[in-house]
XYZ file of C-alpha atoms in Angstrom:
605
model
C 0.127 0.077 -0.166
C 2.821 2.391 0.919
C 4.204 2.153 -2.604
C 0.773 3.170 -4.347
C 0.363 6.011 -1.975
C 3.922 7.221 -2.629
C 3.425 7.000 -6.527
C -0.082 8.949 -5.924
C 1.886 11.445 -3.955
C 4.662 11.686 -6.643
C 2.035 12.214 -9.230
C 0.639 15.010 -7.664
C 3.902 16.630 -7.078
C 4.977 15.855 -10.702
C 1.712 17.751 -11.923
C 2.414 20.701 -9.523
C 5.891 21.070 -10.669
C 5.426 20.053 -14.329
C 5.553 23.779 -15.147
C 8.967 24.168 -13.955
C 10.729 21.056 -15.139
C 13.905 21.586 -16.864
C 14.528 21.155 -20.478
C 17.724 19.800 -21.897
C 20.959 20.295 -19.682
C 24.259 21.161 -21.633
C 27.034 19.061 -20.156
C 30.757 19.724 -21.133
C 31.666 16.031 -19.808
C 31.783 12.578 -21.659
C 32.147 9.097 -20.292
C 33.570 8.135 -16.821
C 33.412 12.168 -15.845
C 29.491 11.932 -16.175
C 29.461 9.016 -14.014
C 31.345 10.514 -11.404
C 29.748 13.852 -11.192
C 26.556 13.390 -8.836
C 24.928 16.656 -10.437
C 24.455 14.900 -13.688
C 24.925 11.031 -12.870
C 21.804 8.766 -13.519
C 23.347 5.573 -12.490
C 21.790 3.044 -14.474
C 18.732 5.400 -15.633
C 20.436 6.676 -18.636
C 18.410 5.877 -21.829
C 20.275 4.328 -24.853
C 20.107 7.582 -26.930
C 21.993 9.162 -24.090
C 24.545 6.684 -23.590
C 25.465 7.183 -27.125
C 25.882 10.852 -27.052
C 27.764 10.988 -24.045
C 30.134 8.045 -24.648
C 28.368 5.717 -21.977
C 27.582 2.725 -23.709
C 29.442 -0.274 -22.593
C 30.411 1.446 -19.238
C 27.005 0.594 -17.504
C 25.136 -2.643 -17.437
C 22.989 -2.965 -20.505
C 19.302 -2.826 -18.504
C 18.002 0.709 -18.230
C 16.156 1.098 -14.806
C 13.728 3.659 -14.428
C 13.849 6.533 -11.794
C 10.612 4.847 -10.121
C 12.843 1.602 -9.841
C 15.897 3.291 -8.625
C 13.602 4.872 -6.049
C 12.304 1.875 -4.712
C 15.561 -0.120 -4.744
C 16.857 2.466 -2.539
C 14.357 2.580 0.026
C 14.209 -1.225 0.230
C 17.753 -0.807 1.126
C 17.082 1.874 3.710
C 14.292 -0.147 5.050
C 16.563 -3.266 5.053
C 18.950 -0.898 7.053
C 16.433 -0.197 9.762
C 15.365 -4.154 10.198
C 19.103 -4.945 10.735
C 20.051 -2.114 13.134
C 17.050 -2.724 15.424
C 18.602 -2.927 19.237
C 21.544 -1.106 18.657
C 22.498 2.381 20.302
C 20.758 5.452 18.798
C 24.052 7.045 17.689
C 24.641 3.923 15.776
C 21.566 3.809 14.186
C 21.482 7.148 13.333
C 24.837 7.467 11.711
C 24.503 4.317 9.842
C 21.344 5.942 8.369
C 23.117 9.091 7.664
C 25.970 7.239 5.650
C 23.761 5.208 3.359
C 22.029 8.687 2.802
C 25.404 10.509 2.180
C 26.647 7.599 -0.127
C 23.398 8.236 -2.273
C 24.065 12.176 -2.168
C 27.919 11.398 -3.334
C 26.755 9.342 -6.338
C 23.595 10.579 -7.671
C 22.037 14.012 -6.036
C 18.918 13.992 -8.530
C 17.739 10.501 -6.805
C 19.001 11.735 -3.447
C 16.992 14.987 -3.320
C 13.606 13.000 -4.727
C 14.063 10.730 -1.749
C 14.678 13.426 0.925
C 11.660 15.545 -0.528
C 9.138 12.795 -0.649
C 10.328 11.321 2.756
C 10.980 14.610 4.602
C 9.577 13.822 7.887
C 11.595 10.400 8.448
C 15.152 12.166 6.971
C 15.191 15.355 8.260
C 16.160 14.103 11.616
C 18.978 12.403 9.634
C 20.460 14.818 7.380
C 19.664 17.866 9.876
C 18.650 18.184 13.530
C 19.691 16.088 15.582
C 22.056 13.683 13.534
C 24.307 16.408 12.030
C 25.579 17.407 15.420
C 26.538 13.836 15.719
C 28.268 14.045 12.313
C 29.761 17.156 12.928
C 31.578 15.394 16.255
C 32.859 12.653 14.071
C 33.420 14.352 10.604
C 37.238 13.642 10.716
C 36.519 9.948 10.536
C 33.454 10.305 8.457
C 34.752 12.603 5.385
C 34.765 10.374 2.133
C 34.796 13.258 -0.547
C 34.762 17.086 -0.188
C 31.526 19.343 -0.382
C 31.261 22.648 -0.350
C 34.344 25.072 -0.142
C 37.028 26.001 2.312
C 38.379 29.354 3.193
C 41.283 29.547 5.730
C 43.179 32.011 7.602
C 46.192 30.820 5.067
C 44.192 32.028 2.122
C 44.080 36.004 2.882
C 44.618 37.575 -0.301
C 43.712 34.930 -2.649
C 39.770 34.558 -1.648
C 38.782 36.523 -4.992
C 40.691 34.133 -7.235
C 39.528 30.883 -5.010
C 35.674 31.632 -5.629
C 35.946 31.041 -9.006
C 37.183 27.340 -8.274
C 33.689 26.561 -7.623
C 32.092 24.832 -10.664
C 28.754 26.393 -10.497
C 28.221 29.430 -12.657
C 25.198 30.567 -10.767
C 24.661 30.077 -6.826
C 21.399 31.307 -5.187
C 22.349 30.241 -1.693
C 25.042 30.263 0.193
C 25.463 29.160 4.240
C 28.533 29.706 6.044
C 29.883 28.990 9.254
C 33.219 29.448 11.339
C 32.523 26.175 13.181
C 32.849 28.282 16.553
C 29.375 27.387 18.230
C 27.830 24.286 16.286
C 24.583 23.686 17.865
C 25.269 23.256 21.628
C 28.452 21.371 21.213
C 30.692 24.396 21.025
C 33.846 24.884 18.832
C 33.952 21.972 16.438
C 36.571 24.110 13.987
C 36.443 22.704 10.552
C 33.963 19.714 11.485
C 31.192 22.278 11.463
C 30.913 22.349 7.900
C 28.330 19.457 8.309
C 25.743 22.399 9.295
C 25.777 24.174 6.102
C 25.581 21.228 4.162
C 22.767 19.720 6.355
C 20.934 23.455 6.278
C 21.311 23.546 2.294
C 19.755 20.071 1.813
C 16.707 21.662 3.752
C 16.970 24.706 1.373
C 16.722 22.243 -1.536
C 14.109 19.974 0.161
C 11.943 22.689 1.488
C 12.264 25.713 -0.511
C 13.151 24.044 -3.973
C 16.626 25.942 -4.290
C 18.229 24.182 -7.335
C 21.045 21.660 -6.076
C 23.179 22.926 -8.288
C 22.966 26.581 -7.168
C 23.826 25.846 -3.275
C 27.125 26.456 -1.666
C 28.187 25.209 1.628
C 31.027 27.374 3.104
C 33.514 26.548 6.224
C 35.770 29.661 7.196
C 38.278 27.807 8.834
C 40.117 30.420 11.131
C 41.469 27.768 13.668
C 39.949 26.024 16.626
C 40.355 26.596 20.531
C 39.261 22.782 20.789
C 42.285 21.526 22.420
C 40.666 17.917 21.789
C 40.527 18.600 18.161
C 43.832 20.060 18.018
C 45.362 16.706 19.094
C 43.212 14.587 16.824
C 45.011 13.045 14.358
C 42.198 12.598 11.811
C 41.198 16.541 12.716
C 40.948 18.202 9.008
C 41.243 21.889 9.638
C 44.066 24.388 10.649
C 46.169 23.188 13.665
C 46.144 26.603 15.348
C 44.225 28.996 17.778
C 41.397 30.707 16.742
C 41.842 34.212 15.137
C 40.386 36.933 17.336
C 39.773 41.009 16.699
C 40.473 42.547 13.316
C 42.770 39.344 11.864
C 39.196 37.661 12.238
C 37.170 40.235 10.586
C 39.408 40.512 7.601
C 38.984 37.029 6.814
C 35.082 37.490 7.096
C 35.498 40.518 5.045
C 37.259 39.110 1.992
C 35.317 36.163 2.023
C 31.716 38.283 1.746
C 33.400 40.570 -0.798
C 34.462 37.611 -3.192
C 31.036 35.726 -2.766
C 29.277 39.045 -3.729
C 31.710 39.778 -6.584
C 30.718 36.553 -8.471
C 27.514 36.149 -7.008
C 25.849 39.592 -6.322
C 22.131 38.018 -6.069
C 23.212 35.427 -3.748
C 21.433 35.029 -0.411
C 23.911 34.454 2.296
C 23.004 32.769 5.631
C 25.531 32.667 8.884
C 25.342 29.793 10.927
C 26.660 28.781 14.080
C 28.981 31.563 15.001
C 29.860 32.194 18.545
C 27.698 35.069 20.174
C 30.154 37.611 19.685
C 31.038 37.419 16.235
C 26.990 36.350 15.464
C 26.154 40.040 16.478
C 29.352 41.723 14.958
C 29.106 40.266 11.568
C 25.049 40.585 11.484
C 25.586 44.332 12.044
C 28.491 44.502 9.866
C 26.812 43.295 7.070
C 23.202 43.348 6.826
C 22.759 46.849 4.965
C 25.647 45.902 2.697
C 24.595 42.264 1.521
C 21.468 40.165 1.264
C 22.175 38.165 4.454
C 20.848 36.830 7.620
C 22.071 35.297 10.820
C 19.656 32.207 11.381
C 20.747 31.758 14.771
C 19.597 35.195 15.917
C 16.899 35.859 13.479
C 15.560 32.538 12.225
C 15.402 31.194 15.888
C 13.816 34.540 16.816
C 11.078 34.259 14.073
C 10.454 30.633 14.912
C 10.258 31.316 18.770
C 7.984 34.222 18.167
C 5.580 32.089 16.151
C 5.602 29.475 18.880
C 4.808 32.369 21.671
C 2.020 33.662 19.614
C 0.626 30.286 19.317
C 0.736 29.576 22.959
C -1.220 32.788 23.616
C -4.209 31.249 21.623
C -3.609 27.839 23.091
C -3.944 29.179 26.412
C -7.335 30.803 25.191
C -6.373 34.251 25.278
C -6.586 36.855 22.397
C -3.266 37.695 20.485
C -3.202 40.964 21.980
C -2.983 39.488 25.411
C 0.735 38.582 24.232
C 1.920 41.764 25.825
C 0.790 40.662 29.200
C 2.816 37.152 29.072
C 5.241 36.330 31.458
C 8.086 35.010 29.782
C 11.435 33.670 31.216
C 14.086 32.996 28.841
C 17.242 30.759 29.798
C 20.314 31.602 27.603
C 21.819 35.144 27.198
C 23.639 34.039 23.781
C 22.757 34.959 20.087
C 19.575 32.865 19.772
C 18.248 33.830 23.285
C 18.984 37.656 22.565
C 17.573 37.031 18.913
C 14.519 36.104 20.554
C 13.738 38.665 22.875
C 14.822 41.364 20.525
C 12.111 40.077 18.045
C 9.360 39.492 20.848
C 10.024 42.764 22.325
C 9.579 44.675 18.840
C 6.418 42.465 18.180
C 4.956 43.702 21.649
C 5.671 47.115 21.025
C 3.748 47.000 17.525
C 0.808 45.627 19.324
C 0.741 48.524 21.975
C 1.830 50.818 19.525
C 4.133 52.019 22.375
C 7.854 53.467 22.202
C 11.085 51.850 23.321
C 10.808 54.173 26.583
C 8.034 52.419 27.940
C 9.622 49.554 29.328
C 7.334 46.959 27.728
C 10.202 44.505 27.598
C 9.437 44.066 31.489
C 7.840 41.151 30.547
C 10.858 39.112 29.766
C 13.493 37.659 32.739
C 16.728 36.675 31.052
C 18.971 34.163 32.812
C 22.495 32.829 31.802
C 25.041 30.286 33.433
C 25.010 33.025 36.278
C 21.383 33.199 37.074
C 18.820 36.237 36.677
C 20.366 39.150 34.782
C 19.640 42.469 36.475
C 21.275 45.965 36.466
C 23.373 45.242 39.038
C 25.450 42.527 36.828
C 29.166 43.345 36.541
C 30.349 43.704 33.456
C 26.763 43.612 31.718
C 26.658 42.369 28.354
C 25.407 45.368 26.147
C 23.279 42.963 23.842
C 21.424 41.531 27.209
C 21.445 45.235 28.890
C 17.920 45.963 27.429
C 16.535 42.983 29.136
C 18.006 43.262 32.681
C 15.808 43.513 35.468
C 15.818 46.133 38.336
C 13.808 49.125 37.707
C 10.334 50.432 36.652
C 6.881 48.440 36.478
C 6.675 44.425 36.692
C 9.536 43.797 39.295
C 8.935 41.098 41.509
C 10.116 41.041 45.073
C 12.899 39.390 46.203
C 14.184 38.769 42.955
C 18.048 39.740 43.224
C 21.026 39.459 40.715
C 21.982 35.884 39.928
C 18.659 34.482 41.349
C 18.491 30.956 40.180
C 15.804 29.594 37.631
C 13.985 27.630 40.422
C 13.588 31.131 42.413
C 12.652 32.877 39.255
C 9.488 30.208 38.236
C 8.367 30.078 41.725
C 8.040 33.969 42.018
C 7.405 35.345 38.917
C 4.876 32.149 37.967
C 5.568 32.810 34.131
C 3.286 31.701 31.393
C 6.136 30.534 29.436
C 9.830 29.229 30.135
C 11.844 29.080 26.841
C 15.612 27.599 27.019
C 18.237 28.383 24.654
C 20.803 27.484 26.851
C 22.721 24.591 25.596
C 22.484 22.787 28.867
C 20.865 19.735 28.717
C 18.012 19.130 31.559
C 18.219 22.518 33.130
C 14.544 22.403 33.019
C 14.477 19.797 36.077
C 12.132 18.276 38.115
C 11.533 20.852 40.606
C 11.532 24.010 37.896
C 8.892 21.834 35.895
C 6.759 21.234 38.940
C 7.163 24.759 39.688
C 5.398 25.659 36.340
C 2.021 23.852 37.617
C 1.567 26.980 39.602
C 1.794 29.232 36.421
C -0.293 31.993 36.088
C -1.820 30.098 33.224
C -3.518 26.883 33.116
C -1.553 25.699 30.099
C 1.932 26.547 30.882
C 4.353 26.402 27.975
C 7.647 24.956 28.487
C 9.974 25.394 25.052
C 13.082 23.278 25.260
C 14.915 24.683 22.207
C 18.603 23.657 22.343
C 20.132 21.088 19.754
C 20.931 18.455 19.471
C 18.576 16.291 21.633
C 21.341 15.843 24.108
C 21.126 19.368 24.854
C 17.484 20.086 25.212
C 16.488 21.651 28.402
C 14.199 18.857 29.276
C 12.321 15.782 27.437
C 8.764 16.025 26.460
C 7.917 13.033 28.911
C 9.314 14.973 31.885
C 7.439 18.271 30.892
C 3.919 16.546 30.881
C 4.841 14.313 33.960
C 5.815 17.318 36.010
C 4.578 20.322 34.616
C 0.791 18.646 34.339
C -1.236 17.225 31.394
C -2.222 20.947 30.349
C 1.177 22.018 29.305
C 2.376 23.142 26.034
C 5.326 21.555 24.974
C 8.072 22.773 22.104
C 11.456 21.679 21.568
C 14.310 22.034 18.982
C 14.981 18.315 18.212
C 12.288 15.779 17.331
C 10.558 13.835 20.377
C 7.667 11.506 20.556
C 4.248 12.739 21.349
C 3.409 11.525 24.941
C 0.767 9.287 25.717
C -1.247 10.849 28.710
C -4.095 9.589 30.833
C -7.769 8.770 29.715
C -6.478 8.429 26.101
C -4.976 12.081 25.863
C -2.316 12.805 23.737
C 0.896 15.604 24.844
C 1.644 17.198 21.635
C 5.240 17.583 20.783
C 5.946 20.910 18.839
C 9.209 20.975 17.003
C 10.062 24.606 17.222
C 12.935 24.274 14.668
C 14.379 26.947 12.425
C 13.347 24.689 9.688
C 9.826 26.044 9.486
C 11.176 29.724 8.520
C 14.855 29.872 7.048
C 13.905 28.086 3.639
C 10.850 30.621 3.142
C 13.027 33.525 4.207
C 15.983 32.578 1.913
C 13.574 31.811 -0.945
C 11.376 35.002 -0.478
C 14.506 37.175 -0.442
C 16.000 35.486 -3.544
C 12.690 35.664 -5.832
C 12.087 38.962 -4.710
C 15.790 40.359 -5.834
C 15.726 41.726 -2.353
C 18.783 44.242 -1.684
C 18.572 42.937 2.060
C 16.942 41.109 4.519
C 14.795 43.675 6.723
C 13.526 43.034 10.062
C 10.129 43.740 8.302
C 10.456 40.842 6.242
C 11.562 38.689 8.843
C 8.606 39.546 11.214
C 6.281 38.745 7.998
C 7.634 35.501 7.793
C 7.417 34.589 11.629
C 3.583 36.183 11.776
C 2.792 33.585 8.485
C 3.940 30.901 10.503
C 2.101 31.751 13.534
C -1.239 32.048 11.552
C -0.780 29.331 9.896
C -2.232 26.541 12.477
C -5.981 26.123 12.683
C -7.779 27.106 15.831
C -8.556 23.408 16.094
C -5.110 22.132 16.485
C -4.272 25.010 18.546
C -6.638 23.899 21.039
C -5.198 20.687 21.328
C -1.435 22.415 21.873
C -0.171 21.994 18.482
C 1.675 25.106 17.761
C 3.787 24.290 14.478
C 2.605 22.286 11.237
C 3.843 18.837 10.361
C 7.298 18.690 8.627
C 5.348 16.845 5.971
C 3.823 19.945 4.728
C 7.103 21.852 4.722
C 6.955 22.927 1.019
C 3.597 24.489 1.130
C 4.732 26.208 4.755
C 7.647 27.454 2.684
C 5.664 28.766 -0.297
C 3.460 30.566 2.265
C 6.456 32.034 4.319
C 8.615 32.838 1.015
C 5.314 34.812 -0.635
C 4.676 37.078 2.684
C 8.751 37.712 2.752
C 8.287 38.808 -1.311
C 5.106 40.704 -0.432
C 6.765 42.760 2.318
C 10.287 43.346 0.392
C 8.157 44.867 -2.431
C 5.839 46.759 0.355
C 9.224 48.133 1.653
C 11.003 49.139 -1.593
C 13.544 46.840 -1.060
C 12.885 44.095 -4.228
C 14.940 44.447 -7.462
C 13.387 41.512 -9.090
C 14.296 38.057 -10.011
C 15.341 36.651 -13.572
C 12.695 37.819 -15.770
C 10.179 39.086 -12.937
C 10.693 42.957 -12.506
C 9.629 44.911 -10.044
C 6.718 46.281 -11.484
C 5.278 42.909 -11.968
C 5.957 42.153 -8.335
C 3.549 44.899 -7.310
C 0.859 43.875 -9.458
C 0.705 40.477 -8.206
C -2.194 39.560 -5.737
C -1.126 37.504 -2.673
C -2.243 34.395 -4.479
C -0.266 35.182 -7.260
C 2.549 35.704 -5.475
C 2.218 32.524 -3.675
C 1.698 30.837 -7.246
C 5.079 32.731 -8.474
C 6.914 31.154 -5.257
C 5.694 27.706 -6.253
C 6.414 27.639 -9.715
C 9.986 28.600 -8.945
C 10.543 25.745 -6.719
C 13.012 23.106 -8.378
C 11.904 19.601 -8.368
C 14.417 16.819 -8.892
C 13.610 14.775 -12.239
C 16.352 13.489 -14.564
C 16.871 16.102 -17.364
C 17.987 14.839 -20.960
C 21.665 15.513 -21.037
C 23.156 17.056 -24.277
C 27.175 17.095 -24.543
C 28.767 20.210 -25.960
C 32.467 20.811 -25.931
C-alpha cells in the first residue's frame, strides 16, 4: 500500500511542478566523468540515446532502470538497514542511516533529493537536527569526499580568485559557518561544515532551491578545542582561533569575493559564537542580502510559537504583551528571540521603546537572573536586565536561580536556549504547575537532543497534562491518562529559514529587513488552525514543509516589495511583482521551486 500511496503523491507533485520541469541540460563532460559527477549522474537510468551521445555505452550494465525503480531499490535498502540495526544504540543507528543517505548524495544528487523530499519527515532528523550534530563531532572519521568550499586563515589575499574554483556558474544560496558554536556542542572547528551542508539540504527539500545553485562554506580560522587540535583525524588548521581584526579581515574578504561573483546570492550565517554572530550581522546586513539564522531565524520560530501559546491558553493575540516569559540562555539565539518578541509587543501596544514593555521578560544565563546590578553587563543583554520600573517581583536579586525565578514570577512561558541539557529539571517543571496560566508553555529549544532543556515526557509528567511543549529537536508525542495525547511541537528553524531565503531570492531583495523577518514569523504563526491550537499543536507537520515554505516565502516577497527593497528576479521585474495579488505571489513562489527529475543531457564541447 505504501508504494501506491507514494506513487500517487509523486504524481500529484509532478503535476504541480510540471511547469517548472527543466529542459535539456548542457554538459561539458563525457564517459566516466559524467558517471563520477553527482550533479548529472543517473546511474543505470541513462537511456540508450544518452549513452550514445555521452560516450557511456559499455560503461554501464545494459539494462535501463527507471527512476521509480531506482527510488524503490534505495528505499528497500534503507528499510533493510532499519531492520538490521534494531536494538543498536541510537547513535549507531543514526550514523548508519546518515551513511547510506550520504553515499547516495555522493553518487546521484537527483535521486537523493527526490528521496529526501518525498520522505522529509523521516529523513530530516538524519540529514539535519539532531543527527547532524553527531556527524559534526565525528566528521574527521566520516569524511569521504569534499562538499562545499573551505576558506582558511592561510588563504588571505587569495579568496577573490579562489571563489572561481567553484564549478557552478550561478549560486543562489550560500550557508557559511566558522564552526565556533555548532549547535550546543561548542567549537568544532572545520568539522562544523556539516551544518551548512545539512541546512542547504533543507533549502533544496523545503524551498526548492536548485541543488546545483547552493554552496556550503567553512571559514576555517582555527579552533580553541584542544581535543581537536590533538586529533590525528582533524582536517582543519591546527592553530588557535584568529581574533579581532585578523578574524574580521577573513570574513570581510570572503563576503566581498562571494558578492563579486554572485551578487544576487542570499548568504545565511550559521553557528557563529555570540560575539561574532552579532558583530557580523550588524557589519553586513545593510551591505549584503544576508541574515543570521541563529539570531533571526530562531527568533522568528520562537515568536511564532509564543503567539501560538497565547492562542492555546485561550487568550486573544493582543494579550501577548501580558505574557510573562522567562528566557534561559543569553547567547545569540536567546537575545535574538527577546529582540523580536519585544518589537512584536511594542507594535501591538503602539508604544515607544521607553515604556519598558520589555519587562515582561526575565533573562537568565549561567550566572542566574540578569539584572542591572550585573558587573560587566553584556551590551546585548542590557536592554532586558531587570531592576527598575513596573513589573518587578519582590525578592528577586541579581543571580537568582531559575527555580527562584519560576516560583516567584509564575511565568506563562519558560523558553530554553541555553545549550544545557536538563536545566528544566523536576523542581522547575513542577513549579510551572503554579504558573499564572492554566496551560503553562515549556519551550526546550536547544539542539541536539542531548542538549534539550528537558524531555517531552518530563514536561508533561511534572508540569502537568495541560502543559504546552515545544523543542528544537524531535521527540515523540506523549501518551497521557484517559487516552489523551501530549503533543510535541518541534520549534525548529526549518519552518522559517527556507522561506526567508527563498522569498529574498525571488524578490531580488537588496537586503533582508526586520519587516521581512517579522512577516515570515507572523505567517508561520497564522498557519495553524484554531482546532489544532486547542490541542496544543503550535507548529505544522514537517510533511507540509514545501507548502509552509511557499506561504512564508510569499509573505517575504510581498514585504520586500512593500518596503521597496525588491529589485526583481530573472524575468520578473519589480513592476510585475507589485501588480501580483497574494495568491499570485504564492503561485509565483511555488512555480520557482526546483523539483528533482532526470533532465535530458546534451554534450557540448
